Structure formats: C-alpha cells, structure tokens
Amino acid sequence: VDKGRRALRHALKGLFTQVGDDWRRHRKALVPAFKPSCIQWAFQVTIDKMHTMMNMWGQEGTVDFQESFGRLTKDVTGLALMSHDFNTLQRGEKSVGALEALDILLKGAIRRLLFPTALWPLVPDPRRTAWARETVSSLIKEAIDSKLSNVQAKSQSDSQVHREGEDMMDTLLRLGTLSHEEMIEELWALYFAGASSTANSVCRALYEVYKSP
C-alpha cells in the first residue's frame, strides 16, 4: 500500500496519497460531493454521453470498444466532476492535451509500481510529468474560475440544499471546506482514478458477457 501511494504521488496529491489528519479532513470535505443528488447528475450525463457514443457507432464500420469506452468515461468524469466536456468522444480540439496528459501520468504511475524505488527519478521523464500536471491543473482552474462568481452570488442560507444539475465542483465551492489548490488536486485525483479504471472494467465485463452469453 505504501509503495502504491508513493508511486501515485508523482501524478497526483489529495485523498489517494494522504495519511493521518490530512486524509481525514479531505475525506470529510469530499463526502457531500457523493450524495445521491450529486450521483443523479452523474447518472444523467452518463446517459447523454452513451447516446452520443451509440450514434457514432452507427456511423462507423468497426468499433474499438476499449477506445470508445475510454473516451466515454473521460467525458462523463469531466462532466460529473466539474461540468467540463473534454469532448474526447468527438475528438474535440481541447481533448488532445488532456488525453496526452492523462496518458503520461497513468503510465508513469504504473511504471513506478513495476520498477525498483531507486529508478523512480528516471521513470517517467520529470519534464513531461510536470507538463502533464500543469495541463490538467490549468483546465480545472479554468473551470473553477468560470463558476466562482456564480457560486458566490448564491445564498449561503441553503448551503446544504442540492440544486438540479449541480456537479461535484459546485458542491465543494459552495461549502468552501477546501482551498482552490486542494480542490484542484482532489478533482484531478478523482478524474485520474475514475476515467481509465471504469473504461477497463466495462470492457472486461462486456468481454465476459460475449464469452458466456
């Protein structure tokens, strides 16, 4: 567990790599973002993106499930967390940098799990890792800045009431229990953890269904 946590620290901070009092504080701060009403918003954006993906399948001769579901989960995760559509399903211009950054950080974490600790400074290239982290942090900070004025204008008296279409970032901004820097780290960690792992699980499930219909 300790090696896994240390291996991830090159890619992200936040709940997944913290221990002790810091972990407990961040966990408590994130709990409201996983209320049923917030999950309902994530469910709705998943349905919308599924329709988009299936319409695209109808226009393509051959479908790569791994690639399609990988793009689907990246879009859904971005929308559920911060209402940001990376538009990777339709290969939008802004999706290129985000996908490359995610790939760099994910592969780097995997390699660190496989390589001895003494070789970690060389795996992966520190400059590419720094670029990847900065790319993702900038995207999330842009989303925070665009929402902040709206959140500040809302009444604080109903801070525990969920509003329709509220994503996880809306909830965290409204409650104000994390700094913007901490929020960037947590949202990035959730995006990092949720996108690729979900795609791999769905593809594996479909493969098992195919083998045993």
GROMACS .gro file of C-alpha atoms in nm:
model
  213
    1VAL     CA    1   0.000   0.000   0.000
    2ASP     CA    2   0.278   0.243   0.094
    3LYS     CA    3   0.462   0.179  -0.232
    4GLY     CA    4   0.142   0.229  -0.430
    5ARG     CA    5   0.072   0.557  -0.252
    6ARG     CA    6   0.426   0.680  -0.314
    7ALA     CA    7   0.407   0.570  -0.678
    8LEU     CA    8   0.098   0.783  -0.731
    9ARG     CA    9   0.244   1.097  -0.577
   10HIS     CA   10   0.429   1.189  -0.895
   11ALA     CA   11   0.091   1.216  -1.068
   12LEU     CA   12  -0.146   1.347  -0.802
   13LYS     CA   13  -0.194   1.457  -0.445
   14GLY     CA   14  -0.509   1.466  -0.237
   15LEU     CA   15  -0.708   1.190  -0.072
   16PHE     CA   16  -0.543   0.898  -0.253
   17THR     CA   17  -0.194   0.982  -0.131
   18GLN     CA   18  -0.259   1.145   0.207
   19VAL     CA   19  -0.244   0.989   0.553
   20GLY     CA   20  -0.345   1.082   0.907
   21ASP     CA   21  -0.526   1.407   0.987
   22ASP     CA   22  -0.493   1.542   0.630
   23TRP     CA   23  -0.664   1.232   0.492
   24ARG     CA   24  -0.947   1.258   0.745
   25ARG     CA   25  -1.004   1.628   0.672
   26HIS     CA   26  -1.015   1.579   0.296
   27ARG     CA   27  -1.238   1.273   0.322
   28LYS     CA   28  -1.486   1.468   0.535
   29ALA     CA   29  -1.478   1.757   0.287
   30LEU     CA   30  -1.549   1.528  -0.011
   31VAL     CA   31  -1.841   1.333   0.140
   32PRO     CA   32  -2.112   1.589   0.038
   33ALA     CA   33  -1.999   1.563  -0.325
   34PHE     CA   34  -2.110   1.198  -0.327
   35LYS     CA   35  -2.464   1.250  -0.202
   36PRO     CA   36  -2.739   1.072  -0.402
   37SER     CA   37  -2.842   1.400  -0.565
   38CYS     CA   38  -2.489   1.454  -0.697
   39ILE     CA   39  -2.472   1.094  -0.821
   40GLN     CA   40  -2.803   1.153  -1.002
   41TRP     CA   41  -2.636   1.432  -1.201
   42ALA     CA   42  -2.352   1.198  -1.294
   43PHE     CA   43  -2.606   0.934  -1.400
   44GLN     CA   44  -2.778   1.183  -1.631
   45VAL     CA   45  -2.460   1.294  -1.806
   46THR     CA   46  -2.364   0.927  -1.848
   47ILE     CA   47  -2.691   0.858  -2.033
   48ASP     CA   48  -2.642   1.161  -2.256
   49LYS     CA   49  -2.289   1.061  -2.348
   50MET     CA   50  -2.392   0.699  -2.404
   51HIS     CA   51  -2.643   0.818  -2.666
   52THR     CA   52  -2.368   1.020  -2.833
   53MET     CA   53  -2.136   0.719  -2.841
   54MET     CA   54  -2.401   0.483  -2.978
   55ASN     CA   55  -2.493   0.730  -3.252
   56MET     CA   56  -2.128   0.741  -3.350
   57TRP     CA   57  -2.113   0.362  -3.358
   58GLY     CA   58  -2.391   0.367  -3.616
   59GLN     CA   59  -2.171   0.579  -3.842
   60GLU     CA   60  -1.856   0.367  -3.806
   61GLY     CA   61  -1.782   0.038  -3.974
   62THR     CA   62  -1.561  -0.107  -3.699
   63VAL     CA   63  -1.581  -0.015  -3.333
   64ASP     CA   64  -1.286  -0.030  -3.092
   65PHE     CA   65  -1.460  -0.088  -2.759
   66GLN     CA   66  -1.154  -0.009  -2.550
   67GLU     CA   67  -1.101   0.325  -2.720
   68SER     CA   68  -1.471   0.416  -2.726
   69PHE     CA   69  -1.533   0.344  -2.360
   70GLY     CA   70  -1.206   0.512  -2.268
   71ARG     CA   71  -1.325   0.832  -2.436
   72LEU     CA   72  -1.675   0.793  -2.292
   73THR     CA   73  -1.557   0.767  -1.931
   74LYS     CA   74  -1.321   1.063  -1.969
   75ASP     CA   75  -1.607   1.281  -2.093
   76VAL     CA   76  -1.850   1.158  -1.828
   77THR     CA   77  -1.597   1.205  -1.547
   78GLY     CA   78  -1.519   1.561  -1.657
   79LEU     CA   79  -1.890   1.649  -1.672
   80ALA     CA   80  -1.980   1.481  -1.341
   81LEU     CA   81  -1.694   1.644  -1.154
   82MET     CA   82  -1.697   1.997  -1.298
   83SER     CA   83  -1.942   2.018  -1.591
   84HIS     CA   84  -1.646   2.035  -1.827
   85ASP     CA   85  -1.690   1.844  -2.153
   86PHE     CA   86  -1.349   1.731  -2.275
   87ASN     CA   87  -1.532   1.615  -2.589
   88THR     CA   88  -1.297   1.321  -2.639
   89LEU     CA   89  -1.572   1.111  -2.796
   90GLN     CA   90  -1.588   1.350  -3.089
   91ARG     CA   91  -1.216   1.426  -3.066
   92GLY     CA   92  -1.257   1.793  -2.984
   93GLU     CA   93  -0.956   2.021  -3.007
   94LYS     CA   94  -0.926   2.068  -2.629
   95SER     CA   95  -0.932   1.695  -2.566
   96VAL     CA   96  -0.589   1.636  -2.722
   97GLY     CA   97  -0.384   1.790  -2.440
   98ALA     CA   98  -0.598   1.638  -2.165
   99LEU     CA   99  -0.574   1.288  -2.311
  100GLU     CA  100  -0.198   1.311  -2.356
  101ALA     CA  101  -0.150   1.442  -2.003
  102LEU     CA  102  -0.366   1.167  -1.854
  103ASP     CA  103  -0.176   0.903  -2.050
  104ILE     CA  104   0.161   1.034  -1.930
  105LEU     CA  105   0.059   1.036  -1.564
  106LEU     CA  106  -0.119   0.700  -1.573
  107LYS     CA  107   0.170   0.520  -1.744
  108GLY     CA  108   0.414   0.687  -1.507
  109ALA     CA  109   0.227   0.556  -1.202
  110ILE     CA  110   0.216   0.203  -1.346
  111ARG     CA  111   0.588   0.207  -1.427
  112ARG     CA  112   0.674   0.321  -1.078
  113LEU     CA  113   0.482   0.026  -0.938
  114LEU     CA  114   0.687  -0.209  -1.155
  115PHE     CA  115   1.034  -0.051  -1.118
  116PRO     CA  116   1.257  -0.050  -0.808
  117THR     CA  117   1.236   0.267  -0.598
  118ALA     CA  118   1.594   0.361  -0.686
  119LEU     CA  119   1.494   0.408  -1.052
  120TRP     CA  120   1.190   0.627  -0.984
  121PRO     CA  121   1.366   0.958  -1.061
  122LEU     CA  122   1.407   0.832  -1.420
  123VAL     CA  123   1.054   0.694  -1.465
  124PRO     CA  124   0.891   0.884  -1.624
  125ASP     CA  125   1.064   1.194  -1.763
  126PRO     CA  126   1.019   1.463  -1.490
  127ARG     CA  127   0.972   1.736  -1.751
  128ARG     CA  128   0.685   1.555  -1.921
  129THR     CA  129   0.528   1.478  -1.585
  130ALA     CA  130   0.548   1.846  -1.487
  131TRP     CA  131   0.387   1.946  -1.817
  132ALA     CA  132   0.109   1.690  -1.773
  133ARG     CA  133   0.029   1.807  -1.420
  134GLU     CA  134   0.028   2.171  -1.528
  135THR     CA  135  -0.200   2.095  -1.825
  136VAL     CA  136  -0.463   1.927  -1.610
  137SER     CA  137  -0.435   2.180  -1.326
  138SER     CA  138  -0.489   2.465  -1.572
  139LEU     CA  139  -0.804   2.301  -1.713
  140ILE     CA  140  -0.953   2.254  -1.367
  141LYS     CA  141  -0.853   2.604  -1.251
  142GLU     CA  142  -1.024   2.748  -1.560
  143ALA     CA  143  -1.342   2.562  -1.471
  144ILE     CA  144  -1.323   2.683  -1.108
  145ASP     CA  145  -1.277   3.046  -1.214
  146SER     CA  146  -1.571   3.031  -1.453
  147LYS     CA  147  -1.803   2.902  -1.178
  148LEU     CA  148  -1.678   3.101  -0.880
  149SER     CA  149  -1.868   3.423  -0.941
  150ASN     CA  150  -2.197   3.233  -0.977
  151VAL     CA  151  -2.138   3.033  -0.661
  152GLN     CA  152  -2.054   3.345  -0.458
  153ALA     CA  153  -2.375   3.512  -0.572
  154LYS     CA  154  -2.596   3.234  -0.435
  155SER     CA  155  -2.744   3.250  -0.088
  156GLN     CA  156  -2.546   3.079   0.186
  157SER     CA  157  -2.862   3.001   0.383
  158ASP     CA  158  -2.939   2.698   0.168
  159SER     CA  159  -2.581   2.568   0.154
  160GLN     CA  160  -2.694   2.210   0.220
  161VAL     CA  161  -2.963   2.207  -0.049
  162HIS     CA  162  -2.871   2.045  -0.379
  163ARG     CA  163  -2.968   2.232  -0.693
  164GLU     CA  164  -3.063   2.047  -1.008
  165GLY     CA  165  -2.763   1.996  -1.232
  166GLU     CA  166  -2.510   2.069  -0.957
  167ASP     CA  167  -2.181   1.888  -1.010
  168MET     CA  168  -1.916   1.796  -0.753
  169MET     CA  169  -1.719   2.115  -0.806
  170ASP     CA  170  -2.033   2.325  -0.743
  171THR     CA  171  -2.083   2.147  -0.412
  172LEU     CA  172  -1.722   2.191  -0.299
  173LEU     CA  173  -1.714   2.558  -0.399
  174ARG     CA  174  -2.042   2.627  -0.223
  175LEU     CA  175  -1.937   2.461   0.103
  176GLY     CA  176  -1.588   2.617   0.096
  177THR     CA  177  -1.422   2.345   0.302
  178LEU     CA  178  -1.121   2.311   0.067
  179SER     CA  179  -0.889   2.575  -0.076
  180HIS     CA  180  -0.884   2.616  -0.454
  181GLU     CA  181  -0.546   2.444  -0.470
  182GLU     CA  182  -0.674   2.150  -0.265
  183MET     CA  183  -0.986   2.133  -0.482
  184ILE     CA  184  -0.776   2.119  -0.799
  185GLU     CA  185  -0.579   1.828  -0.654
  186GLU     CA  186  -0.889   1.638  -0.542
  187LEU     CA  187  -1.081   1.684  -0.867
  188TRP     CA  188  -0.778   1.580  -1.068
  189ALA     CA  189  -0.728   1.275  -0.844
  190LEU     CA  190  -1.092   1.172  -0.891
  191TYR     CA  191  -1.066   1.223  -1.267
  192PHE     CA  192  -0.741   1.027  -1.279
  193ALA     CA  193  -0.885   0.741  -1.073
  194GLY     CA  194  -1.228   0.727  -1.233
  195ALA     CA  195  -1.177   0.754  -1.608
  196SER     CA  196  -0.944   0.475  -1.719
  197SER     CA  197  -1.035   0.227  -1.445
  198THR     CA  198  -1.405   0.249  -1.530
  199ALA     CA  199  -1.340   0.201  -1.902
  200ASN     CA  200  -1.126  -0.106  -1.835
  201SER     CA  201  -1.390  -0.257  -1.605
  202VAL     CA  202  -1.672  -0.204  -1.856
  203CYS     CA  203  -1.470  -0.355  -2.140
  204ARG     CA  204  -1.381  -0.657  -1.928
  205ALA     CA  205  -1.747  -0.705  -1.833
  206LEU     CA  206  -1.853  -0.689  -2.199
  207TYR     CA  207  -1.585  -0.942  -2.290
  208GLU     CA  208  -1.711  -1.185  -2.024
  209VAL     CA  209  -2.070  -1.141  -2.148
  210TYR     CA  210  -1.952  -1.210  -2.503
  211LYS     CA  211  -1.779  -1.533  -2.390
  212SER     CA  212  -2.083  -1.652  -2.195
  213PRO     CA  213  -2.396  -1.500  -2.349
   0.00000   0.00000   0.00000
